[in-house]
């Protein structure tokens, strides 16, 4: 309940999605579209992010989920 209340208090809550992209040194891109609804629900979409790369700079779903939860807390 506290996390949802904190999300509702954000200035971006209820204002629609925000998109950001970052190009890495190897040319891969990380793209995220984030939205916080007026009722405190956060939605994150990584569509447009580069596919798995041949380097060791990949993260399984569990690591991505943990990173998102860390940022939200």
C-alpha positions in Angstrom: 0.0 0.0 0.0 2.9 2.4 0.8 4.5 1.8 -2.6 1.2 2.4 -4.5 0.7 5.6 -2.4 4.2 6.8 -3.2 3.6 6.1 -6.9 0.3 8.1 -6.8 2.2 11.0 -5.3 4.7 11.2 -8.2 4.3 14.3 -10.4 4.1 12.0 -13.5 1.2 9.9 -12.1 -1.7 10.0 -14.5 0.1 12.0 -17.2 0.7 9.2 -19.6 3.8 7.2 -20.7 7.3 8.6 -20.7 9.9 6.9 -23.0 13.7 7.0 -22.7 16.5 5.2 -24.7 20.2 4.7 -24.0 22.7 3.5 -26.6 25.5 1.4 -25.1 29.2 1.4 -26.2 28.6 -1.8 -28.2 25.7 -0.2 -30.2 23.0 -2.0 -28.2 20.0 0.0 -27.1 18.0 -0.1 -23.9 14.6 1.4 -24.4 12.0 1.8 -21.6 8.5 3.3 -21.6 7.2 3.9 -18.1 3.8 5.0 -17.0 2.3 5.5 -13.5 -1.4 5.6 -13.6 -3.5 7.9 -11.3 -4.3 5.0 -9.1 -0.7 4.1 -8.5 0.0 1.3 -10.9 3.4 1.3 -12.6 3.8 -0.1 -16.1 7.2 -0.6 -17.7 7.7 -1.7 -21.3 11.1 -2.6 -22.7 9.9 -2.9 -26.3 12.5 -1.6 -28.7 15.4 -2.8 -26.6 18.1 -4.6 -28.5 17.9 -8.4 -28.6 20.3 -10.6 -26.6 23.9 -9.7 -27.5 27.0 -11.9 -28.1 28.8 -10.1 -25.2 28.3 -10.8 -21.5 26.1 -7.7 -21.1 22.8 -9.7 -20.8 20.5 -10.0 -17.9 17.9 -12.7 -17.3 14.3 -11.8 -16.5 14.9 -12.2 -12.8 17.7 -9.6 -12.8 15.6 -7.1 -14.8 12.7 -7.6 -12.4 14.9 -7.1 -9.4 16.4 -3.9 -10.9 12.9 -2.5 -11.6 11.7 -3.3 -8.1 14.8 -1.7 -6.6 14.2 1.5 -8.5 10.5 1.6 -7.4 11.3 1.1 -3.8 
